[in-house]
């Protein structure tokens, strides 16, 4: 049986990535709307009525409007996967990070409405949530998350600036400490205290590093570096797309890591760097911000929603 999918906003970076990945997914046919009607609510609503699922690759306000259109279809409304920020905290939506918790994947199977995670939160939550669940990080621990991404995640204006050579080589941003990903990090990291999140962008197209520094003696139970790694290994033991790189790996022992090694994949790698003598550790996630951080996660979630390969 073939499922039909409409990508609302397919001309954007995430939409293009999803469409490219869906070419290799058996049992899915992508339906497109005529370019002249792509902003016509009547045409979009008619398309929604004819497909099994809609993927929203739109700005937040437009995504909210699109969901309202789908709601007008009542029982004929399609499944919706929203790649924007708009519904990540919304009631009735399943958070689309399948590996976040042992039960999360089951919640996504057959779900009617799923919110695709942000790229930065994917890395941060993957590192933090297992340690909170284990009790090493208490919910009121003052977490800081630092990250660097390629410029492709910054939208049309940023992409054009970097590709024209007019953007800086590197810059911090979000320094008002009001970045839109913070509520997502807090909620799905199971944190009571609002984390500090400082993102940055570098002069490379795609790739991402997310890091979380920790003082081991400030953690509950004063764990060792190896204890943190063991928790991550156990959490992601059976995860197809998430891998914990051992502290014995030469890349970890070298104490260096670059952001582009997973480009054009849907993989997520986690590492624990530490200095036991100093009782300090740094958790690091590496992913492609356009892969597991966006389009790759969307396709993974869509397949679960439609029951493909489950």
Short mmCIF file of C-alpha atoms in Angstrom, two decimals:
data_model
loop_
_atom_site.label_atom_id
_atom_site.label_comp_id
_atom_site.label_asym_id
_atom_site.label_seq_id
_atom_site.Cartn_x
_atom_site.Cartn_y
_atom_site.Cartn_z
CA UNK A 1 0.00 0.00 0.00
CA UNK A 2 1.33 3.43 -0.93
CA UNK A 3 0.96 6.48 1.31
CA UNK A 4 0.73 9.95 -0.20
CA UNK A 5 2.57 12.92 1.33
CA UNK A 6 2.35 16.66 0.69
CA UNK A 7 5.37 18.77 1.73
CA UNK A 8 3.99 22.25 2.41
CA UNK A 9 7.05 24.44 1.87
CA UNK A 10 9.03 21.93 -0.17
CA UNK A 11 11.20 24.61 -1.83
CA UNK A 12 13.04 25.43 1.41
CA UNK A 13 16.20 23.76 2.70
CA UNK A 14 14.40 21.29 4.98
CA UNK A 15 11.69 20.55 2.42
CA UNK A 16 14.21 19.83 -0.30
CA UNK A 17 16.11 17.51 2.04
CA UNK A 18 12.94 15.62 2.93
CA UNK A 19 11.91 15.23 -0.69
CA UNK A 20 15.36 13.91 -1.62
CA UNK A 21 15.30 11.35 1.19
CA UNK A 22 11.77 10.19 0.40
CA UNK A 23 12.90 9.12 -3.08
CA UNK A 24 14.49 6.10 -1.40
CA UNK A 25 11.49 5.22 0.81
CA UNK A 26 9.32 2.49 -0.67
CA UNK A 27 5.61 2.94 -0.22
CA UNK A 28 5.60 6.76 -0.19
CA UNK A 29 4.55 9.05 -3.03
CA UNK A 30 5.12 12.81 -2.75
CA UNK A 31 2.36 14.99 -4.15
CA UNK A 32 3.19 18.58 -5.13
CA UNK A 33 1.04 21.63 -5.58
CA UNK A 34 1.43 23.91 -8.59
CA UNK A 35 3.92 26.67 -7.84
CA UNK A 36 1.34 29.34 -8.62
CA UNK A 37 -0.97 27.91 -5.92
CA UNK A 38 1.56 27.16 -3.20
CA UNK A 39 0.22 30.03 -1.04
CA UNK A 40 -3.42 29.58 -1.99
CA UNK A 41 -5.28 28.28 1.09
CA UNK A 42 -8.06 26.74 -1.02
CA UNK A 43 -5.60 24.75 -3.14
CA UNK A 44 -3.55 23.73 -0.10
CA UNK A 45 -6.64 22.58 1.78
CA UNK A 46 -7.75 20.53 -1.22
CA UNK A 47 -4.31 18.92 -1.34
CA UNK A 48 -4.47 18.16 2.38
CA UNK A 49 -7.79 16.40 1.87
CA UNK A 50 -6.27 14.13 -0.77
CA UNK A 51 -3.12 12.91 1.02
CA UNK A 52 -2.33 10.69 3.98
CA UNK A 53 0.20 13.02 5.59
CA UNK A 54 1.38 16.62 5.40
CA UNK A 55 4.86 17.78 6.35
CA UNK A 56 5.01 21.46 7.25
CA UNK A 57 8.28 23.18 6.34
CA UNK A 58 7.03 26.68 7.08
CA UNK A 59 7.66 29.60 9.44
CA UNK A 60 5.85 29.24 12.77
CA UNK A 61 2.90 31.52 11.96
CA UNK A 62 2.35 29.84 8.60
CA UNK A 63 2.53 26.40 10.24
CA UNK A 64 -0.17 27.40 12.73
CA UNK A 65 -2.35 28.60 9.86
CA UNK A 66 -1.76 25.34 7.98
CA UNK A 67 -2.86 23.28 10.96
CA UNK A 68 -6.02 25.40 11.19
CA UNK A 69 -6.72 24.58 7.53
CA UNK A 70 -6.30 20.88 8.24
CA UNK A 71 -8.60 21.13 11.27
CA UNK A 72 -11.38 22.33 8.95
CA UNK A 73 -11.28 18.90 7.28
CA UNK A 74 -12.43 17.20 10.47
CA UNK A 75 -12.24 13.42 10.22
CA UNK A 76 -10.66 13.74 6.77
CA UNK A 77 -7.65 15.65 8.09
CA UNK A 78 -4.28 14.05 7.27
CA UNK A 79 -1.53 13.22 9.70
CA UNK A 80 0.66 16.27 10.25
CA UNK A 81 4.40 16.45 10.86
CA UNK A 82 5.46 20.01 11.70
CA UNK A 83 9.13 20.91 11.18
CA UNK A 84 8.67 24.41 12.64
CA UNK A 85 8.95 25.46 16.28
CA UNK A 86 5.23 26.15 16.54
CA UNK A 87 3.96 22.90 18.09
CA UNK A 88 6.94 21.44 19.94
CA UNK A 89 5.41 22.25 23.31
CA UNK A 90 1.77 22.02 22.24
CA UNK A 91 -0.76 19.72 23.88
CA UNK A 92 -1.77 16.81 21.69
CA UNK A 93 1.46 16.74 19.70
CA UNK A 94 4.06 13.99 20.04
CA UNK A 95 7.67 15.17 20.21
CA UNK A 96 9.53 13.60 17.31
CA UNK A 97 12.76 12.45 18.92
CA UNK A 98 12.30 8.69 18.68
CA UNK A 99 15.37 7.86 20.79
CA UNK A 100 14.64 10.32 23.61
CA UNK A 101 13.10 7.70 25.88
CA UNK A 102 12.38 4.01 25.71
CA UNK A 103 8.67 4.66 25.06
CA UNK A 104 9.04 7.58 22.64
CA UNK A 105 9.27 5.51 19.47
CA UNK A 106 6.06 3.67 20.33
CA UNK A 107 4.31 7.02 20.85
CA UNK A 108 5.28 8.03 17.31
CA UNK A 109 3.96 4.90 15.63
CA UNK A 110 0.63 5.84 14.08
CA UNK A 111 0.64 9.33 15.66
CA UNK A 112 -1.66 11.90 14.08
CA UNK A 113 0.40 14.97 14.93
CA UNK A 114 4.14 15.10 15.47
CA UNK A 115 6.46 18.04 16.10
CA UNK A 116 9.90 17.55 14.59
CA UNK A 117 12.65 18.53 17.06
CA UNK A 118 15.03 21.44 16.60
CA UNK A 119 18.58 20.63 15.52
CA UNK A 120 20.26 22.08 18.61
CA UNK A 121 17.80 20.47 21.07
CA UNK A 122 18.30 17.09 19.38
CA UNK A 123 21.94 17.12 20.45
CA UNK A 124 21.34 18.71 23.84
CA UNK A 125 18.45 16.50 24.89
CA UNK A 126 20.25 13.36 23.69
CA UNK A 127 23.08 14.19 26.09
CA UNK A 128 21.13 15.54 29.05
CA UNK A 129 17.92 13.49 29.29
CA UNK A 130 19.47 10.08 30.07
CA UNK A 131 21.56 11.58 32.89
CA UNK A 132 18.51 13.32 34.36
CA UNK A 133 16.51 10.09 34.15
CA UNK A 134 19.38 8.24 35.84
CA UNK A 135 19.51 10.82 38.63
CA UNK A 136 23.06 12.08 38.05
CA UNK A 137 21.79 15.45 36.83
CA UNK A 138 19.08 16.74 39.14
CA UNK A 139 16.31 18.79 37.51
CA UNK A 140 17.48 21.98 39.26
CA UNK A 141 21.11 21.62 38.12
CA UNK A 142 22.31 24.81 36.32
CA UNK A 143 22.86 23.39 32.83
CA UNK A 144 24.74 25.27 30.12
CA UNK A 145 24.55 24.20 26.48
CA UNK A 146 26.94 25.56 23.86
CA UNK A 147 26.73 24.77 20.17
CA UNK A 148 28.05 25.61 16.73
CA UNK A 149 26.24 24.97 13.45
CA UNK A 150 26.86 25.38 9.78
CA UNK A 151 25.15 28.37 8.22
CA UNK A 152 22.53 26.31 6.35
CA UNK A 153 20.40 26.22 9.49
CA UNK A 154 20.15 30.00 9.70
CA UNK A 155 17.63 30.70 6.97
CA UNK A 156 17.72 32.30 3.55
CA UNK A 157 19.38 35.61 4.53
CA UNK A 158 22.20 33.92 6.44
CA UNK A 159 22.83 31.38 3.69
CA UNK A 160 23.04 34.16 1.09
CA UNK A 161 25.41 36.21 3.27
CA UNK A 162 27.82 33.33 3.81
CA UNK A 163 27.75 32.19 0.21
CA UNK A 164 28.37 35.78 -0.93
CA UNK A 165 31.36 36.03 1.39
CA UNK A 166 29.91 38.94 3.37
CA UNK A 167 29.29 37.10 6.66
CA UNK A 168 31.86 36.76 9.47
CA UNK A 169 33.92 33.59 9.80
CA UNK A 170 32.31 32.83 13.15
CA UNK A 171 29.83 34.48 15.48
CA UNK A 172 27.91 33.86 18.67
CA UNK A 173 24.23 34.73 18.65
CA UNK A 174 21.18 34.35 20.86
CA UNK A 175 22.99 36.39 23.50
CA UNK A 176 19.73 37.84 24.80
CA UNK A 177 19.37 34.29 26.24
CA UNK A 178 15.87 34.07 24.74
CA UNK A 179 16.57 31.62 21.94
CA UNK A 180 13.43 29.84 20.78
CA UNK A 181 14.97 26.41 21.43
CA UNK A 182 15.40 26.98 25.19
CA UNK A 183 11.85 25.94 26.22
CA UNK A 184 12.25 22.76 24.18
CA UNK A 185 15.60 21.96 25.80
CA UNK A 186 14.12 22.50 29.24
CA UNK A 187 10.91 20.52 28.77
CA UNK A 188 12.33 17.45 27.07
CA UNK A 189 15.54 17.54 29.05
CA UNK A 190 13.28 17.14 32.12
CA UNK A 191 14.86 20.22 33.68
CA UNK A 192 13.18 22.42 36.28
CA UNK A 193 15.75 25.19 35.95
CA UNK A 194 15.95 27.04 32.64
CA UNK A 195 19.24 26.13 30.90
CA UNK A 196 21.62 28.69 29.47
CA UNK A 197 21.96 28.12 25.73
CA UNK A 198 24.54 29.92 23.59
CA UNK A 199 24.55 28.95 19.89
CA UNK A 200 27.04 30.03 17.25
CA UNK A 201 27.50 29.75 13.50
CA UNK A 202 30.64 29.06 11.51
CA UNK A 203 31.66 29.52 7.90
CA UNK A 204 30.79 26.00 6.77
CA UNK A 205 27.53 24.92 5.16
CA UNK A 206 26.37 22.10 7.41
CA UNK A 207 27.36 20.10 10.45
CA UNK A 208 26.88 20.70 14.16
CA UNK A 209 28.49 20.25 17.57
CA UNK A 210 26.52 20.59 20.81
CA UNK A 211 28.41 20.53 24.11
CA UNK A 212 27.42 20.43 27.78
CA UNK A 213 30.14 21.09 30.43
CA UNK A 214 29.73 19.41 33.82
CA UNK A 215 31.43 19.59 37.23
CA UNK A 216 31.32 15.97 38.37
CA UNK A 217 31.37 16.78 42.09
CA UNK A 218 28.32 19.01 41.63
CA UNK A 219 26.32 16.11 40.18
CA UNK A 220 24.18 13.83 42.29
CA UNK A 221 26.22 10.88 43.53
CA UNK A 222 29.47 12.45 42.27
CA UNK A 223 29.79 10.05 39.32
CA UNK A 224 32.94 9.27 37.41
CA UNK A 225 33.40 10.08 33.74
CA UNK A 226 32.89 6.39 32.95
CA UNK A 227 29.56 6.38 34.80
CA UNK A 228 28.20 9.10 32.52
CA UNK A 229 29.31 7.24 29.43
CA UNK A 230 27.78 4.01 30.69
CA UNK A 231 24.39 5.66 31.06
CA UNK A 232 24.49 6.96 27.49
CA UNK A 233 25.62 3.58 26.17
CA UNK A 234 22.73 1.83 27.88
CA UNK A 235 20.14 4.38 26.73
CA UNK A 236 21.13 4.16 23.08
CA UNK A 237 22.18 0.52 22.93
CA UNK A 238 19.52 -0.40 20.37
CA UNK A 239 19.21 2.96 18.59
CA UNK A 240 19.75 2.71 14.86
CA UNK A 241 20.71 6.35 14.32
CA UNK A 242 22.40 7.25 17.63
CA UNK A 243 25.85 5.99 18.56
CA UNK A 244 27.96 6.56 21.66
CA UNK A 245 31.64 6.77 20.77
CA UNK A 246 33.73 5.08 23.48
CA UNK A 247 36.19 7.07 25.55
CA UNK A 248 38.75 4.49 24.38
CA UNK A 249 38.27 5.58 20.77
CA UNK A 250 41.28 7.42 19.39
CA UNK A 251 39.11 10.34 18.31
CA UNK A 252 38.06 10.89 21.93
CA UNK A 253 41.53 10.39 23.34
CA UNK A 254 42.84 13.01 20.95
CA UNK A 255 40.60 15.58 22.60
CA UNK A 256 39.56 17.21 19.34
CA UNK A 257 36.39 17.03 17.26
CA UNK A 258 35.18 18.79 14.13
CA UNK A 259 31.54 19.34 13.10
CA UNK A 260 31.31 18.08 9.51
CA UNK A 261 32.11 14.36 9.71
CA UNK A 262 28.44 13.28 9.70
CA UNK A 263 27.33 15.56 6.89
CA UNK A 264 24.82 14.01 4.49
CA UNK A 265 23.93 11.31 7.01
CA UNK A 266 21.09 10.97 9.51
CA UNK A 267 23.40 9.81 12.30
CA UNK A 268 23.93 11.33 15.76
CA UNK A 269 27.17 10.66 17.65
CA UNK A 270 27.63 11.23 21.38
CA UNK A 271 30.93 11.47 23.27
CA UNK A 272 31.99 12.02 26.87
CA UNK A 273 35.27 13.88 27.25
CA UNK A 274 36.57 14.06 30.80
CA UNK A 275 39.40 14.73 33.21
CA UNK A 276 38.92 12.54 36.24
CA UNK A 277 41.74 14.22 38.15
CA UNK A 278 40.05 17.60 37.70
CA UNK A 279 36.56 16.09 38.17
CA UNK A 280 35.27 17.75 35.03
CA UNK A 281 33.55 16.45 31.90
CA UNK A 282 32.19 17.76 28.62
CA UNK A 283 29.41 15.92 26.82
CA UNK A 284 29.47 16.40 23.04
CA UNK A 285 26.94 15.58 20.33
CA UNK A 286 27.77 15.68 16.63
CA UNK A 287 25.17 15.62 13.86
CA UNK A 288 24.28 17.09 10.50
CA UNK A 289 21.91 19.96 11.21
CA UNK A 290 20.18 19.13 7.91
CA UNK A 291 20.10 15.37 8.66
CA UNK A 292 19.18 14.12 12.13
CA UNK A 293 18.71 17.79 12.96
CA UNK A 294 15.99 18.38 10.35
CA UNK A 295 15.14 16.43 7.18
CA UNK A 296 16.49 13.07 8.35
CA UNK A 297 14.52 13.22 11.58
CA UNK A 298 11.39 14.22 9.63
CA UNK A 299 11.62 11.18 7.37
CA UNK A 300 12.30 8.91 10.36
CA UNK A 301 9.20 10.30 12.09
CA UNK A 302 7.05 10.11 8.96
CA UNK A 303 7.86 6.43 8.52
CA UNK A 304 6.85 5.75 12.12
CA UNK A 305 3.64 7.75 11.72
CA UNK A 306 2.72 5.78 8.61
CA UNK A 307 3.86 2.45 10.03
CA UNK A 308 6.51 1.98 7.34
CA UNK A 309 9.25 -0.43 8.37
CA UNK A 310 7.87 -0.71 11.90
#
